[in-house]
Amino acid sequence: MAGGLGFAAPASAYGNTAVYQIELSANLSGHDGGGAWLWIELESNQTGDYKGSDCGHAGQGAVPDSGEVTWSDNGTTLTINGVILKGLGDFPTTITVPDTYGHYTGGLTSFLTLPFPIPATVGNSQLQVAP
């Protein structure tokens, strides 16, 4: 077979100053569960944007989310502000993730805040921090 393998370029394929791509899936299963599914692109100037959706189940469908964010890095953690979960009443969540590229797992609220108290051990999250 002739040809070569194609590889995805780092975040610079999206924008010349992109430094992180964050993919987050946070879920609570069951009829009264819900979740958030987000892709966030972070630029070197501490801005970025996001797309995704979220829902609260109990008869609701998923609602699209998108907008612009700001972010900071304290040397170990990225803190992302500006993400609005429209399916949860336009709730402004804070996303907090490691600043090291890799795949991480946790409970529902391990990487984002929600408008109601949920222990971090309930539900599950899958997180990818990529270049």
XYZ file of N, CA, C and O in Angstrom:
524
model
N 0.851 -1.161 0.000
C 0.000 0.000 0.000
C 0.903 1.232 0.000
O 1.736 1.401 0.870
N 0.716 2.072 -0.971
C 1.496 3.299 -1.064
C 0.787 4.406 -0.306
O -0.411 4.380 -0.123
N 1.520 5.402 0.130
C 0.922 6.535 0.831
C 1.503 6.676 2.207
O 2.360 5.907 2.624
N 1.013 7.642 2.902
C 1.528 7.908 4.238
C 0.402 8.113 5.210
O -0.762 8.181 4.831
N 0.770 8.142 6.429
C -0.214 8.393 7.473
C -0.363 9.881 7.671
O 0.611 10.622 7.663
N -1.582 10.340 7.854
C -1.826 11.751 8.168
C -1.967 11.907 9.667
O -2.550 11.076 10.339
N -1.395 12.933 10.198
C -1.503 13.214 11.627
C -2.145 14.573 11.825
O -1.886 15.493 11.059
N -2.972 14.659 12.847
C -3.590 15.940 13.167
C -2.524 16.903 13.676
O -1.633 16.519 14.429
N -2.613 18.118 13.234
C -1.687 19.149 13.701
C -2.083 19.578 15.107
O -3.214 19.389 15.526
N -1.162 20.151 15.877
C -1.551 20.672 17.182
C -2.584 21.783 17.040
O -2.995 22.125 15.945
N -2.978 22.349 18.146
C -4.043 23.347 18.160
C -3.800 24.488 17.187
O -4.723 25.186 16.819
N -2.559 24.672 16.736
C -2.288 25.758 15.797
C -3.051 25.588 14.495
O -3.200 26.534 13.738
N -3.558 24.379 14.231
C -4.387 24.182 13.046
C -5.685 24.966 13.177
O -6.311 25.327 12.197
N -6.097 25.228 14.414
C -7.318 25.996 14.645
C -7.023 27.486 14.594
O -7.749 28.266 14.036
N -5.948 27.883 15.193
C -5.537 29.279 15.227
C -4.045 29.322 15.506
O -3.506 28.445 16.168
N -3.378 30.314 15.002
C -1.931 30.358 15.135
C -1.445 30.517 16.570
O -0.281 30.264 16.854
N -2.310 30.947 17.476
C -1.876 31.152 18.849
C -2.549 30.195 19.834
O -2.472 30.405 21.035
N -3.180 29.138 19.349
C -3.823 28.164 20.228
C -2.764 27.360 20.976
O -1.770 26.945 20.394
N -2.957 27.168 22.287
C -1.995 26.424 23.095
C -2.595 25.195 23.774
O -1.862 24.289 24.154
N -3.904 25.159 23.952
C -4.569 24.010 24.549
C -5.895 23.756 23.844
O -6.572 24.694 23.428
N -6.246 22.472 23.766
C -7.602 22.056 23.429
C -8.071 21.190 24.589
O -7.362 20.273 24.998
N -9.228 21.508 25.114
C -9.793 20.799 26.255
C -11.066 20.106 25.779
O -11.957 20.762 25.226
N -11.127 18.795 25.971
C -12.357 18.061 25.670
C -12.854 17.469 26.984
O -12.124 16.750 27.655
N -14.100 17.786 27.341
C -14.655 17.357 28.622
C -16.018 16.735 28.427
O -16.897 17.319 27.781
N -16.199 15.550 28.983
C -17.489 14.874 29.035
C -17.761 14.557 30.498
O -17.041 13.773 31.120
N -18.777 15.207 31.083
C -19.137 15.016 32.490
C -20.578 14.516 32.542
O -21.473 15.171 32.005
N -20.813 13.359 33.161
C -22.109 12.692 33.061
C -22.612 12.145 34.390
O -21.840 11.617 35.185
N -23.921 12.244 34.564
C -24.621 11.607 35.668
C -25.747 10.812 35.019
O -26.674 11.397 34.447
N -25.653 9.483 35.055
C -26.622 8.655 34.335
C -27.946 8.564 35.093
O -28.062 8.969 36.236
N -28.943 8.041 34.408
C -30.264 7.861 34.990
C -31.248 8.922 34.540
O -30.872 9.934 33.942
N -32.518 8.709 34.827
C -33.588 9.611 34.406
C -33.398 11.030 34.898
O -33.677 11.993 34.208
N -32.938 11.180 36.118
C -32.747 12.511 36.688
C -31.307 13.011 36.556
O -30.944 14.008 37.154
N -30.523 12.324 35.754
C -29.129 12.709 35.548
C -29.005 13.797 34.502
O -29.923 14.569 34.251
N -27.869 13.854 33.880
C -27.597 14.848 32.851
C -26.119 14.879 32.564
O -25.381 13.977 32.952
N -25.697 15.920 31.889
C -24.279 16.003 31.592
C -23.914 17.244 30.809
O -24.771 18.021 30.395
N -22.624 17.389 30.613
C -22.075 18.471 29.799
C -20.984 17.869 28.931
O -20.198 17.035 29.391
N -20.965 18.279 27.660
C -20.010 17.775 26.686
C -19.432 18.990 25.980
O -20.123 19.664 25.221
N -18.158 19.286 26.255
C -17.572 20.553 25.822
C -16.230 20.363 25.127
O -15.435 19.510 25.516
N -15.982 21.199 24.116
C -14.673 21.357 23.494
C -14.297 22.813 23.685
O -15.059 23.714 23.345
N -13.107 23.050 24.266
C -12.653 24.411 24.564
C -11.274 24.606 23.954
O -10.368 23.791 24.172
N -11.114 25.665 23.189
C -9.828 26.000 22.571
C -9.286 27.223 23.282
O -9.991 28.211 23.464
N -8.024 27.155 23.762
C -7.421 28.240 24.526
C -6.266 28.848 23.745
O -5.377 28.135 23.284
N -6.290 30.172 23.613
C -5.265 30.926 22.887
C -4.174 31.392 23.850
O -4.410 31.519 25.056
N -3.010 31.702 23.329
C -1.879 32.137 24.152
C -2.129 33.478 24.861
O -1.454 33.792 25.834
N -3.120 34.256 24.409
C -3.412 35.551 25.041
C -4.457 35.449 26.147
O -5.079 36.430 26.512
N -4.659 34.254 26.703
C -5.601 33.986 27.796
C -7.067 34.176 27.405
O -7.923 34.455 28.238
N -7.384 34.019 26.105
C -8.766 33.987 25.629
C -8.981 32.654 24.919
O -8.064 31.854 24.784
N -10.181 32.418 24.459
C -10.491 31.198 23.719
C -11.968 31.125 23.419
O -12.713 32.088 23.614
N -12.389 29.970 22.924
C -13.811 29.772 22.678
C -14.194 28.331 22.961
O -13.338 27.470 23.160
N -15.505 28.092 23.017
C -15.997 26.754 23.332
C -17.254 26.447 22.537
O -17.975 27.340 22.101
N -17.487 25.176 22.351
C -18.710 24.639 21.750
C -19.040 23.367 22.493
O -18.158 22.687 23.017
N -20.299 23.034 22.516
C -20.720 21.800 23.154
C -22.206 21.808 23.423
O -22.969 22.520 22.760
N -22.606 21.021 24.407
C -24.005 20.978 24.820
C -24.076 20.473 26.251
O -23.107 19.934 26.783
N -25.235 20.665 26.850
C -25.481 20.135 28.190
C -26.969 19.879 28.347
O -27.783 20.387 27.572
N -27.312 19.042 29.318
C -28.724 18.774 29.591
C -28.888 18.349 31.038
O -27.942 17.931 31.683
N -30.115 18.465 31.500
C -30.448 18.066 32.856
C -31.407 16.892 32.892
O -31.961 16.599 33.933
N -31.625 16.210 31.766
C -32.558 15.081 31.635
C -33.934 15.456 32.168
O -34.368 16.580 31.999
N -34.592 14.516 32.830
C -35.955 14.708 33.341
C -36.859 15.318 32.269
O -37.594 16.259 32.505
N -36.757 14.782 31.048
C -37.615 15.248 29.964
C -36.987 16.297 29.075
O -37.529 16.627 28.028
N -35.882 16.875 29.463
C -35.219 17.891 28.652
C -34.265 17.220 27.673
O -33.688 16.188 27.953
N -34.086 17.844 26.547
C -33.065 17.395 25.610
C -31.803 18.213 25.797
O -31.762 19.143 26.597
N -30.779 17.848 25.055
C -29.531 18.587 25.120
C -29.705 19.974 24.507
O -30.434 20.153 23.543
N -29.034 20.950 25.082
C -29.088 22.345 24.642
C -27.690 22.732 24.167
O -26.707 22.466 24.862
N -27.572 23.383 22.998
C -26.236 23.762 22.523
C -25.629 24.893 23.356
O -26.333 25.784 23.817
N -24.309 24.810 23.527
C -23.555 25.828 24.254
C -22.413 26.306 23.356
O -21.781 25.508 22.673
N -22.125 27.591 23.372
C -20.952 28.121 22.662
C -20.705 29.545 23.123
O -21.597 30.212 23.625
N -19.462 29.976 22.973
C -19.123 31.331 23.366
C -17.628 31.506 23.513
O -16.839 30.689 23.050
N -17.261 32.573 24.205
C -15.861 32.915 24.398
C -15.490 32.789 25.867
O -16.341 32.962 26.742
N -14.226 32.473 26.130
C -13.741 32.262 27.484
C -12.484 33.084 27.741
O -11.841 33.576 26.815
N -12.158 33.194 29.021
C -10.845 33.673 29.459
C -10.274 32.564 30.333
O -11.019 31.730 30.866
N -8.949 32.558 30.474
C -8.339 31.511 31.272
C -7.034 31.984 31.899
O -6.445 32.961 31.468
N -6.626 31.258 32.943
C -5.357 31.536 33.612
C -4.689 30.208 33.947
O -5.336 29.161 33.986
N -3.391 30.272 34.197
C -2.593 29.098 34.542
C -1.767 29.453 35.767
O -0.968 30.379 35.728
N -1.953 28.730 36.866
C -1.198 29.018 38.090
C 0.084 28.186 38.190
O 0.726 28.168 39.232
N 0.428 27.487 37.114
C 1.619 26.650 37.105
C 1.321 25.169 37.181
O 2.165 24.341 36.843
N 0.124 24.812 37.627
C -0.300 23.411 37.671
C -1.718 23.214 37.146
O -2.073 22.124 36.726
N -2.526 24.279 37.201
C -3.950 24.175 36.888
C -4.388 25.297 35.958
O -4.018 26.453 36.153
N -5.200 24.926 34.967
C -5.856 25.907 34.107
C -7.239 26.189 34.686
O -7.988 25.254 34.981
N -7.577 27.454 34.860
C -8.912 27.856 35.303
C -9.559 28.610 34.158
O -9.028 29.617 33.687
N -10.702 28.099 33.691
C -11.389 28.632 32.513
C -12.721 29.220 32.952
O -13.541 28.535 33.570
N -12.942 30.495 32.616
C -14.188 31.185 32.946
C -14.888 31.635 31.666
O -14.234 31.915 30.666
N -16.209 31.717 31.732
C -16.993 32.192 30.597
C -17.866 31.129 29.973
O -18.699 31.437 29.120
N -17.715 29.868 30.365
C -18.562 28.803 29.824
C -19.929 28.881 30.491
O -20.034 28.904 31.721
N -20.970 28.963 29.677
C -22.349 29.041 30.164
C -23.074 27.744 29.804
O -23.140 27.375 28.629
N -23.618 27.056 30.802
C -24.398 25.838 30.577
C -25.862 26.233 30.418
O -26.577 26.451 31.397
N -26.295 26.358 29.187
C -27.641 26.861 28.896
C -28.740 25.892 29.314
O -29.826 26.311 29.682
N -28.454 24.600 29.253
C -29.440 23.608 29.671
C -29.662 23.580 31.169
O -30.611 22.988 31.651
N -28.786 24.229 31.916
C -28.918 24.336 33.368
C -29.224 25.771 33.767
O -28.701 26.302 34.736
N -30.072 26.428 32.980
C -30.542 27.775 33.319
C -29.508 28.861 33.127
O -29.448 29.792 33.918
N -28.672 28.747 32.108
C -27.610 29.727 31.835
C -26.618 29.829 32.993
O -26.158 30.908 33.360
N -26.263 28.680 33.558
C -25.343 28.646 34.687
C -23.910 28.888 34.227
O -23.396 28.193 33.351
N -23.210 29.886 34.826
C -21.809 30.147 34.478
C -20.876 29.206 35.250
O -20.595 29.427 36.418
N -20.450 28.132 34.606
C -19.583 27.156 35.259
C -18.123 27.581 35.174
O -17.735 28.314 34.271
N -17.337 27.151 36.130
C -15.892 27.322 36.088
C -15.278 25.964 35.793
O -15.592 24.981 36.469
N -14.429 25.912 34.777
C -13.740 24.687 34.393
C -12.327 24.764 34.973
O -11.620 25.754 34.766
N -11.906 23.732 35.698
C -10.582 23.678 36.296
C -9.943 22.352 35.920
O -10.477 21.289 36.273
N -8.804 22.408 35.199
C -8.163 21.198 34.678
C -6.652 21.288 34.863
O -6.099 22.383 34.987
N -5.951 20.151 34.845
C -4.487 20.194 34.887
C -3.929 20.927 33.669
O -4.523 20.905 32.589
N -2.762 21.571 33.833
C -2.147 22.264 32.697
C -1.135 21.371 31.970
O -0.346 21.842 31.164
N -1.184 20.073 32.244
C -0.316 19.094 31.599
C -1.146 18.279 30.613
O -2.221 17.787 30.961
N -0.636 18.149 29.381
C -1.333 17.368 28.367
C -1.538 15.942 28.871
O -0.663 15.355 29.487
N -2.731 15.414 28.595
C -3.006 14.037 28.982
C -4.494 13.767 29.102
O -5.334 14.639 28.863
N -4.811 12.530 29.474
C -6.183 12.080 29.675
C -6.404 11.894 31.170
O -5.564 11.321 31.859
N -7.545 12.389 31.649
C -7.858 12.336 33.071
C -9.291 11.856 33.255
O -10.144 12.071 32.385
N -9.569 11.226 34.390
C -10.921 10.798 34.729
C -11.259 11.300 36.129
O -10.371 11.622 36.927
N -12.541 11.357 36.419
C -12.975 11.789 37.744
C -14.474 11.672 37.872
O -15.158 11.120 36.996
N -15.004 12.223 38.931
C -16.440 12.269 39.141
C -17.063 13.422 38.360
O -16.361 14.193 37.685
N -18.358 13.550 38.447
C -19.107 14.555 37.682
C -18.562 15.965 37.878
O -18.407 16.722 36.927
N -18.233 16.341 39.093
C -17.806 17.716 39.378
C -16.293 17.853 39.587
O -15.830 18.842 40.148
N -15.527 16.891 39.105
C -14.077 16.959 39.269
C -13.452 18.115 38.501
O -12.420 18.645 38.912
N -14.070 18.520 37.371
C -13.459 19.520 36.500
C -14.354 20.728 36.224
O -13.930 21.653 35.549
N -15.610 20.717 36.710
C -16.501 21.851 36.498
C -17.411 22.051 37.694
O -17.674 21.120 38.436
N -17.862 23.297 37.873
C -18.808 23.601 38.943
C -20.228 23.462 38.396
O -20.470 23.652 37.203
N -21.154 23.119 39.285
C -22.570 23.004 38.926
C -23.399 23.841 39.880
O -22.933 24.195 40.967
N -24.658 24.158 39.506
C -25.470 25.046 40.345
C -26.041 24.387 41.596
O -26.745 25.019 42.356
N -25.731 23.115 41.819
C -26.236 22.416 42.991
C -25.116 21.516 43.506
O -24.251 21.094 42.738
N -25.110 21.242 44.814
C -24.005 20.442 45.371
C -24.095 18.976 44.944
O -25.136 18.344 45.104
N -23.006 18.481 44.369
C -22.892 17.072 44.004
C -21.503 16.623 44.436
O -20.511 17.269 44.090
N -21.408 15.538 45.186
C -20.080 15.050 45.562
C -19.263 14.691 44.313
O -19.800 14.189 43.327
N -17.974 14.952 44.352
C -17.092 14.683 43.208
C -17.046 13.204 42.850
O -16.655 12.851 41.746
N -17.482 12.328 43.765
C -17.428 10.888 43.497
C -18.662 10.378 42.749
O -18.690 9.231 42.336
N -19.686 11.200 42.561
C -20.910 10.798 41.863
C -20.729 11.069 40.360
O -20.142 12.064 39.966
N -21.248 10.172 39.543
C -21.141 10.345 38.095
C -19.716 10.122 37.626
O -18.883 9.549 38.340
N -19.430 10.564 36.389
C -18.085 10.373 35.867
C -17.741 11.466 34.863
O -18.620 12.052 34.251
N -16.457 11.714 34.737
C -15.939 12.689 33.768
C -14.763 12.071 33.035
O -13.966 11.340 33.615
N -14.683 12.398 31.757
C -13.526 12.076 30.925
C -12.984 13.412 30.431
O -13.741 14.238 29.914
N -11.687 13.629 30.562
C -11.065 14.887 30.200
C -9.828 14.621 29.358
O -9.023 13.753 29.696
N -9.682 15.379 28.282
C -8.467 15.341 27.487
C -7.919 16.764 27.414
O -8.636 17.690 27.036
N -6.657 16.936 27.792
C -5.953 18.204 27.659
C -4.912 17.972 26.577
O -4.014 17.137 26.738
N -5.069 18.663 25.453
C -4.243 18.389 24.287
C -3.612 19.677 23.755
O -4.096 20.772 24.030
N -2.526 19.517 22.959
C -1.900 20.706 22.341
C -2.761 21.264 21.234
O -3.633 20.629 20.728
